[in-house]
Amino acid sequence: MQINGRTKIVGVIGDPVEHSCSPPMHNAVFDELRVNYVYVPFHVKAEDLQAAIEGFKALNVAGINITIPHKQRVIPMLDQVSKEAEMIGAVNTLVFESDRIIGHNTDARGFIEAMYEVLDEKISGPAVVLGAGGAARAVVVGLVNAGFSPVTIANRTTSKAIALAEQIEKKSHATLFGIGLDDEKLPDAIADAKLLVNATSAGMDLSLPLIIDSDWLHQDLVVYDIIYTPPKTKLLMAAQNSGLQTISGLGMLVHQGAIAFELWTGISPPIETMRNALIKALEKPVVD
Ligand code: ATR
């Protein structure tokens, strides 16, 4: 990588940010394509967010990814927010135009593009999403925008599932239901579903029991876990043992990054370069 007077800067802000695998993922493509950009991490605390955004603008930074805890609180600081980001209520990518800052959310489309990369043919129809947190919001918006309906959201805290279903139903043409993970309607919803998505953080801990009963899995179901560490969660293992098609969360991480890359550079990046860099970064945690 050759940094010179024309190098454009993109990056990610978060607190913490050290764990981010986005710098190696994007820089691998800048290197390969010899595009004169560099992607850097910025550790920004919540109370410094406004100053950081103004600073990026003053420094002519080209684009920024936003991660926890800034994805929602950055919205009032922007000139425009994309329809998807508005629906999700969170922004993960900023594009700095000459006089405007535009907020996007690439998670919903990244989730769908990663799914269609794996499946031979497009599916639609009923879907079940486990979880109702930040990640689930993007998944649900991706699903309704891709034509899935009805979407049943099942969450440990039932009230959050109901609230999310109501919010997204108002903003879409889809039918949504919010229920508890312990609701007796959940096995029926899964029985009818073409797609089951885990969007809870529960699968990250392999010592926790499976979040649903593996007997509810059926041959018509695709099982998608948006977790990428570990690459194979208990849910994906159970689904594979039953012979079902499964999708892990790594592809979503790659594709949300690829969409951001294209928003900044206008170039559609090589997905395999991003994926390989990401896998390498996940294998080798950062040391100072
Ligand atoms: P993220 O940004 O990853 O979505 P989040 O907004 O904190 O993180 O949401 C975490 C999700 O995982 C929530 O749906 C949470 O359920 P609650 O809303 O009831 O807290 C879910 N979750 C986390 N640990 C869980 C567990 N052990 N069993 C079931 N659901 C769990």
Tab-separated table of C-alpha atoms and ligand atoms in Angstrom:
chain	number	residue	atom	x	y	z
A	1	MET	CA	0.000	0.000	0.000
A	2	GLN	CA	1.419	3.319	-1.112
A	3	ILE	CA	0.023	6.333	0.745
A	4	ASN	CA	0.543	9.580	-1.137
A	5	GLY	CA	-0.959	13.029	-1.593
A	6	ARG	CA	-4.045	11.666	-3.351
A	7	THR	CA	-4.906	8.872	-0.915
A	8	LYS	CA	-8.548	8.986	0.215
A	9	ILE	CA	-9.468	7.950	3.734
A	10	VAL	CA	-12.340	5.704	4.804
A	11	GLY	CA	-12.690	3.911	8.105
A	12	VAL	CA	-14.793	2.749	11.008
A	13	ILE	CA	-15.749	4.437	14.284
A	14	GLY	CA	-16.831	2.577	17.377
A	15	ASP	CA	-16.195	2.105	21.061
A	16	PRO	CA	-14.576	-0.388	21.206
A	17	VAL	CA	-13.196	-0.643	17.670
A	18	GLU	CA	-10.027	-2.726	18.139
A	19	HIS	CA	-11.861	-5.989	17.379
A	20	SER	CA	-13.074	-4.774	13.967
A	21	CYS	CA	-12.139	-6.968	11.003
A	22	SER	CA	-13.257	-4.314	8.521
A	23	PRO	CA	-9.792	-2.678	8.075
A	24	PRO	CA	-8.095	-5.836	6.705
A	25	MET	CA	-11.205	-6.720	4.683
A	26	HIS	CA	-11.321	-3.365	2.839
A	27	ASN	CA	-7.575	-2.783	2.636
A	28	ALA	CA	-7.104	-6.169	0.943
A	29	VAL	CA	-9.291	-4.935	-1.917
A	30	PHE	CA	-7.679	-1.489	-2.096
A	31	ASP	CA	-4.338	-3.313	-2.397
A	32	GLU	CA	-5.511	-5.825	-4.979
A	33	LEU	CA	-7.280	-3.297	-7.215
A	34	ARG	CA	-4.658	-0.606	-6.584
A	35	VAL	CA	-7.381	1.839	-5.615
A	36	ASN	CA	-5.864	4.785	-3.762
A	37	TYR	CA	-7.812	4.506	-0.519
A	38	VAL	CA	-6.892	3.460	2.993
A	39	TYR	CA	-9.310	2.121	5.650
A	40	VAL	CA	-8.481	2.981	9.276
A	41	PRO	CA	-10.133	2.349	12.656
A	42	PHE	CA	-11.036	5.333	14.857
A	43	HIS	CA	-11.797	4.805	18.523
A	44	VAL	CA	-14.503	7.417	19.211
A	45	LYS	CA	-16.328	7.697	22.516
A	46	ALA	CA	-20.047	8.567	22.559
A	47	GLU	CA	-19.440	12.081	23.913
A	48	ASP	CA	-17.020	12.818	21.031
A	49	LEU	CA	-19.265	11.632	18.202
A	50	GLN	CA	-20.391	15.071	16.991
A	51	ALA	CA	-16.822	16.402	17.004
A	52	ALA	CA	-15.618	13.304	15.145
A	53	ILE	CA	-18.255	13.681	12.409
A	54	GLU	CA	-17.431	17.376	11.970
A	55	GLY	CA	-13.738	16.483	11.907
A	56	PHE	CA	-14.241	13.851	9.194
A	57	LYS	CA	-16.084	16.437	7.118
A	58	ALA	CA	-13.352	19.021	7.600
A	59	LEU	CA	-10.674	16.453	6.716
A	60	ASN	CA	-12.464	15.403	3.525
A	61	VAL	CA	-12.784	11.805	4.669
A	62	ALA	CA	-14.665	9.864	1.963
A	63	GLY	CA	-16.695	7.464	4.065
A	64	ILE	CA	-17.105	5.927	7.485
A	65	ASN	CA	-18.581	2.720	8.864
A	66	ILE	CA	-20.391	3.146	12.143
A	67	THR	CA	-20.474	0.497	14.809
A	68	ILE	CA	-21.577	0.183	18.422
A	69	PRO	CA	-22.559	2.450	20.201
A	70	HIS	CA	-23.062	5.129	17.528
A	71	LYS	CA	-25.423	3.553	14.966
A	72	GLN	CA	-28.539	5.339	16.212
A	73	ARG	CA	-27.218	8.496	17.836
A	74	VAL	CA	-25.405	9.552	14.640
A	75	ILE	CA	-28.698	9.977	12.742
A	76	PRO	CA	-29.532	13.570	13.856
A	77	MET	CA	-26.041	14.640	12.728
A	78	LEU	CA	-26.675	13.678	9.081
A	79	ASP	CA	-28.137	15.608	6.141
A	80	GLN	CA	-29.947	12.612	4.654
A	81	VAL	CA	-30.723	9.026	5.627
A	82	SER	CA	-31.515	6.243	3.131
A	83	LYS	CA	-34.952	4.628	3.212
A	84	GLU	CA	-33.537	1.341	4.511
A	85	ALA	CA	-31.530	3.023	7.271
A	86	GLU	CA	-34.633	4.960	8.246
A	87	MET	CA	-36.679	1.739	8.378
A	88	ILE	CA	-34.035	-0.003	10.481
A	89	GLY	CA	-33.551	3.077	12.677
A	90	ALA	CA	-29.768	2.720	12.508
A	91	VAL	CA	-26.944	3.779	10.205
A	92	ASN	CA	-23.787	1.727	9.608
A	93	THR	CA	-22.243	3.606	6.674
A	94	LEU	CA	-21.686	7.317	6.012
A	95	VAL	CA	-20.914	8.791	2.632
A	96	PHE	CA	-19.380	12.278	2.701
A	97	GLU	CA	-20.407	14.174	-0.408
A	98	SER	CA	-19.059	17.659	-1.116
A	99	ASP	CA	-21.583	19.403	1.116
A	100	ARG	CA	-23.720	16.622	2.576
A	101	ILE	CA	-23.376	13.606	4.834
A	102	ILE	CA	-25.607	10.684	3.843
A	103	GLY	CA	-26.360	7.741	6.139
A	104	HIS	CA	-26.965	4.225	4.828
A	105	ASN	CA	-27.513	0.840	6.392
A	106	THR	CA	-25.917	-1.958	4.393
A	107	ASP	CA	-26.773	-4.751	6.862
A	108	ALA	CA	-30.238	-5.557	5.480
A	109	ARG	CA	-29.091	-5.891	1.873
A	110	GLY	CA	-25.877	-7.587	3.004
A	111	PHE	CA	-27.969	-10.190	4.814
A	112	ILE	CA	-30.080	-10.891	1.705
A	113	GLU	CA	-27.173	-10.859	-0.777
A	114	ALA	CA	-25.224	-13.321	1.374
A	115	MET	CA	-28.253	-15.624	1.410
A	116	TYR	CA	-28.712	-15.569	-2.366
A	117	GLU	CA	-25.016	-16.222	-2.848
A	118	VAL	CA	-25.485	-19.587	-1.092
A	119	LEU	CA	-28.926	-20.673	-2.311
A	120	ASP	CA	-29.402	-22.040	-5.829
A	121	GLU	CA	-32.741	-20.341	-6.196
A	122	LYS	CA	-34.512	-17.446	-4.523
A	123	ILE	CA	-36.945	-18.309	-1.778
A	124	SER	CA	-39.748	-16.255	-0.291
A	125	GLY	CA	-42.829	-16.848	1.810
A	126	PRO	CA	-43.076	-17.201	5.572
A	127	ALA	CA	-39.951	-16.631	7.692
A	128	VAL	CA	-39.153	-16.809	11.398
A	129	VAL	CA	-36.560	-14.547	13.030
A	130	LEU	CA	-35.217	-15.367	16.497
A	131	GLY	CA	-34.275	-12.155	18.338
A	132	ALA	CA	-35.450	-8.562	18.371
A	133	GLY	CA	-32.258	-6.566	19.028
A	134	GLY	CA	-30.246	-4.337	16.716
A	135	ALA	CA	-29.125	-7.138	14.410
A	136	ALA	CA	-32.661	-8.549	14.159
A	137	ARG	CA	-34.003	-5.151	13.035
A	138	ALA	CA	-31.764	-5.186	9.959
A	139	VAL	CA	-32.634	-8.839	9.252
A	140	VAL	CA	-36.375	-8.181	9.451
A	141	VAL	CA	-36.124	-5.142	7.156
A	142	GLY	CA	-34.043	-7.188	4.701
A	143	LEU	CA	-36.645	-9.953	4.721
A	144	VAL	CA	-39.688	-7.744	4.176
A	145	ASN	CA	-37.904	-5.777	1.436
A	146	ALA	CA	-37.027	-9.099	-0.244
A	147	GLY	CA	-40.708	-10.120	-0.211
A	148	PHE	CA	-40.847	-12.523	2.749
A	149	SER	CA	-44.225	-12.517	4.492
A	150	PRO	CA	-45.461	-13.256	7.082
A	151	VAL	CA	-42.389	-12.705	9.249
A	152	THR	CA	-42.693	-14.014	12.790
A	153	ILE	CA	-40.280	-12.432	15.279
A	154	ALA	CA	-39.699	-14.589	18.365
A	155	ASN	CA	-37.730	-13.069	21.228
A	156	ARG	CA	-36.876	-13.961	24.835
A	157	THR	CA	-38.418	-10.608	25.843
A	158	THR	CA	-41.828	-10.785	24.145
A	159	SER	CA	-42.562	-7.045	24.350
A	160	LYS	CA	-39.524	-6.265	22.157
A	161	ALA	CA	-40.698	-8.725	19.497
A	162	ILE	CA	-44.190	-7.201	19.469
A	163	ALA	CA	-42.806	-3.642	19.260
A	164	LEU	CA	-40.451	-4.513	16.387
A	165	ALA	CA	-43.202	-6.330	14.462
A	166	GLU	CA	-45.550	-3.353	14.855
A	167	GLN	CA	-42.918	-0.818	13.820
A	168	ILE	CA	-41.854	-2.630	10.660
A	169	GLU	CA	-45.405	-3.593	9.686
A	170	LYS	CA	-46.287	0.134	9.565
A	171	LYS	CA	-43.391	0.778	7.184
A	172	SER	CA	-43.873	-2.209	4.836
A	173	HIS	CA	-46.472	-4.255	2.975
A	174	ALA	CA	-45.571	-7.419	4.887
A	175	THR	CA	-47.456	-9.082	7.726
A	176	LEU	CA	-45.422	-9.379	10.917
A	177	PHE	CA	-46.041	-11.120	14.235
A	178	GLY	CA	-44.162	-10.645	17.493
A	179	ILE	CA	-44.147	-13.531	19.984
A	180	GLY	CA	-42.095	-14.904	22.875
A	181	LEU	CA	-39.488	-17.630	22.360
A	182	ASP	CA	-41.606	-19.761	24.704
A	183	ASP	CA	-44.863	-19.098	22.813
A	184	GLU	CA	-46.685	-22.249	21.714
A	185	LYS	CA	-47.220	-20.598	18.286
A	186	LEU	CA	-43.464	-20.766	17.553
A	187	PRO	CA	-43.321	-24.444	16.435
A	188	ASP	CA	-46.275	-23.836	14.068
A	189	ALA	CA	-44.627	-20.709	12.641
A	190	ILE	CA	-41.419	-22.688	12.022
A	191	ALA	CA	-43.430	-25.557	10.488
A	192	ASP	CA	-44.880	-23.092	7.937
A	193	ALA	CA	-41.594	-21.245	7.330
A	194	LYS	CA	-39.199	-21.473	4.398
A	195	LEU	CA	-36.466	-19.673	6.342
A	196	LEU	CA	-35.404	-19.632	9.995
A	197	VAL	CA	-32.918	-16.932	11.055
A	198	ASN	CA	-31.079	-16.718	14.352
A	199	ALA	CA	-30.452	-13.022	15.036
A	200	THR	CA	-29.838	-13.422	18.775
A	201	SER	CA	-26.376	-13.352	20.283
A	202	ALA	CA	-27.143	-16.619	22.105
A	203	GLY	CA	-25.366	-18.900	19.591
A	204	MET	CA	-21.976	-17.258	20.232
A	205	ASP	CA	-21.703	-19.267	23.435
A	206	LEU	CA	-21.500	-22.947	22.496
A	207	SER	CA	-22.118	-23.942	26.117
A	208	LEU	CA	-25.663	-22.534	26.003
A	209	PRO	CA	-28.469	-24.948	25.061
A	210	LEU	CA	-29.980	-24.775	21.576
A	211	ILE	CA	-32.357	-21.798	21.432
A	212	ILE	CA	-35.197	-23.852	19.869
A	213	ASP	CA	-36.221	-27.511	19.843
A	214	SER	CA	-34.320	-29.294	17.055
A	215	ASP	CA	-37.448	-31.424	16.429
A	216	TRP	CA	-39.083	-28.310	14.911
A	217	LEU	CA	-36.629	-28.268	11.992
A	218	HIS	CA	-38.083	-29.698	8.769
A	219	GLN	CA	-36.911	-30.547	5.265
A	220	ASP	CA	-38.396	-27.421	3.631
A	221	LEU	CA	-36.464	-25.065	5.891
A	222	VAL	CA	-33.289	-23.091	5.218
A	223	VAL	CA	-31.500	-22.192	8.468
A	224	TYR	CA	-29.454	-18.982	8.601
A	225	ASP	CA	-27.439	-17.935	11.653
A	226	ILE	CA	-26.051	-14.405	11.416
A	227	ILE	CA	-23.352	-15.195	13.992
A	228	TYR	CA	-19.886	-15.604	12.449
A	229	THR	CA	-17.881	-16.586	15.543
A	230	PRO	CA	-18.058	-19.533	15.887
A	231	PRO	CA	-18.592	-20.220	12.165
A	232	LYS	CA	-20.792	-23.191	13.018
A	233	THR	CA	-23.265	-22.527	15.827
A	234	LYS	CA	-25.257	-25.227	17.607
A	235	LEU	CA	-28.293	-24.274	15.510
A	236	LEU	CA	-26.387	-24.704	12.238
A	237	MET	CA	-24.966	-28.030	13.441
A	238	ALA	CA	-28.448	-29.288	14.332
A	239	ALA	CA	-29.779	-28.162	10.931
A	240	GLN	CA	-26.901	-29.805	9.062
A	241	ASN	CA	-27.398	-33.024	11.015
A	242	SER	CA	-30.991	-33.027	9.732
A	243	GLY	CA	-29.720	-32.536	6.171
A	244	LEU	CA	-30.956	-28.935	5.843
A	245	GLN	CA	-29.327	-26.166	3.871
A	246	THR	CA	-27.531	-23.731	6.203
A	247	ILE	CA	-25.981	-20.268	5.931
A	248	SER	CA	-23.494	-18.778	8.420
A	249	GLY	CA	-23.043	-15.116	9.301
A	250	LEU	CA	-19.680	-14.611	7.616
A	251	GLY	CA	-21.239	-13.855	4.228
A	252	MET	CA	-23.420	-11.108	5.717
A	253	LEU	CA	-20.334	-9.423	7.164
A	254	VAL	CA	-18.602	-9.617	3.781
A	255	HIS	CA	-21.587	-8.344	1.808
A	256	GLN	CA	-22.461	-5.443	4.124
A	257	GLY	CA	-18.833	-4.374	3.669
A	258	ALA	CA	-18.940	-4.853	-0.098
A	259	ILE	CA	-22.023	-2.605	-0.375
A	260	ALA	CA	-20.287	0.100	1.700
A	261	PHE	CA	-17.167	-0.254	-0.479
A	262	GLU	CA	-19.246	0.337	-3.591
A	263	LEU	CA	-21.027	3.340	-2.060
A	264	TRP	CA	-17.635	4.965	-1.387
A	265	THR	CA	-15.674	4.055	-4.498
A	266	GLY	CA	-18.283	3.252	-7.155
A	267	ILE	CA	-16.453	-0.054	-7.661
A	268	SER	CA	-18.069	-3.441	-7.085
A	269	PRO	CA	-15.356	-5.228	-5.049
A	270	PRO	CA	-14.147	-8.840	-5.457
A	271	ILE	CA	-16.145	-10.701	-2.824
A	272	GLU	CA	-13.652	-13.565	-2.464
A	273	THR	CA	-10.791	-11.167	-1.653
A	274	MET	CA	-12.898	-9.638	1.107
A	275	ARG	CA	-13.955	-13.033	2.425
A	276	ASN	CA	-10.417	-14.428	2.493
A	277	ALA	CA	-9.061	-11.331	4.258
A	278	LEU	CA	-11.874	-11.567	6.788
A	279	ILE	CA	-11.267	-15.257	7.487
A	280	LYS	CA	-7.561	-14.554	7.965
A	281	ALA	CA	-8.300	-11.644	10.319
A	282	LEU	CA	-10.715	-13.749	12.369
A	283	GLU	CA	-8.122	-16.522	12.668
A	284	LYS	CA	-5.421	-14.143	13.856
A	285	PRO	CA	-6.655	-11.745	16.537
A	286	VAL	CA	-4.978	-8.327	16.516
A	287	VAL	CA	-1.870	-7.859	18.644
A	288	ASP	CA	-0.190	-4.499	19.212
B	1	ATR	P1	-27.410	-7.248	18.627
B	1	ATR	O1	-26.923	-5.907	18.232
B	1	ATR	O2	-26.405	-8.354	18.444
B	1	ATR	O3	-28.724	-7.577	18.061
B	1	ATR	P2	-28.786	-6.733	21.080
B	1	ATR	O4	-29.469	-5.570	20.479
B	1	ATR	O5	-28.261	-6.623	22.490
B	1	ATR	O6	-27.547	-7.187	20.213
B	1	ATR	O7	-29.787	-7.998	20.988
B	1	ATR	C1	-29.444	-9.257	21.447
B	1	ATR	C2	-30.583	-10.221	21.100
B	1	ATR	O8	-30.208	-11.544	21.504
B	1	ATR	C3	-31.894	-9.915	21.811
B	1	ATR	O9	-32.956	-10.336	20.999
B	1	ATR	C4	-31.767	-10.801	23.071
B	1	ATR	O10	-33.002	-11.124	23.668
B	1	ATR	P3	-33.670	-10.091	24.739
B	1	ATR	O11	-34.253	-8.968	23.919
B	1	ATR	O12	-34.687	-10.881	25.449
B	1	ATR	O13	-32.535	-9.639	25.624
B	1	ATR	C5	-31.169	-12.030	22.458
B	1	ATR	N1	-30.465	-12.903	23.404
B	1	ATR	C6	-29.256	-12.675	23.988
B	1	ATR	N2	-28.921	-13.721	24.776
B	1	ATR	C7	-29.922	-14.628	24.689
B	1	ATR	C8	-30.172	-15.930	25.263
B	1	ATR	N3	-29.287	-16.503	26.080
B	1	ATR	N4	-31.315	-16.567	24.916
B	1	ATR	C9	-32.196	-15.997	24.079
B	1	ATR	N5	-32.040	-14.792	23.515
B	1	ATR	C10	-30.916	-14.099	23.804
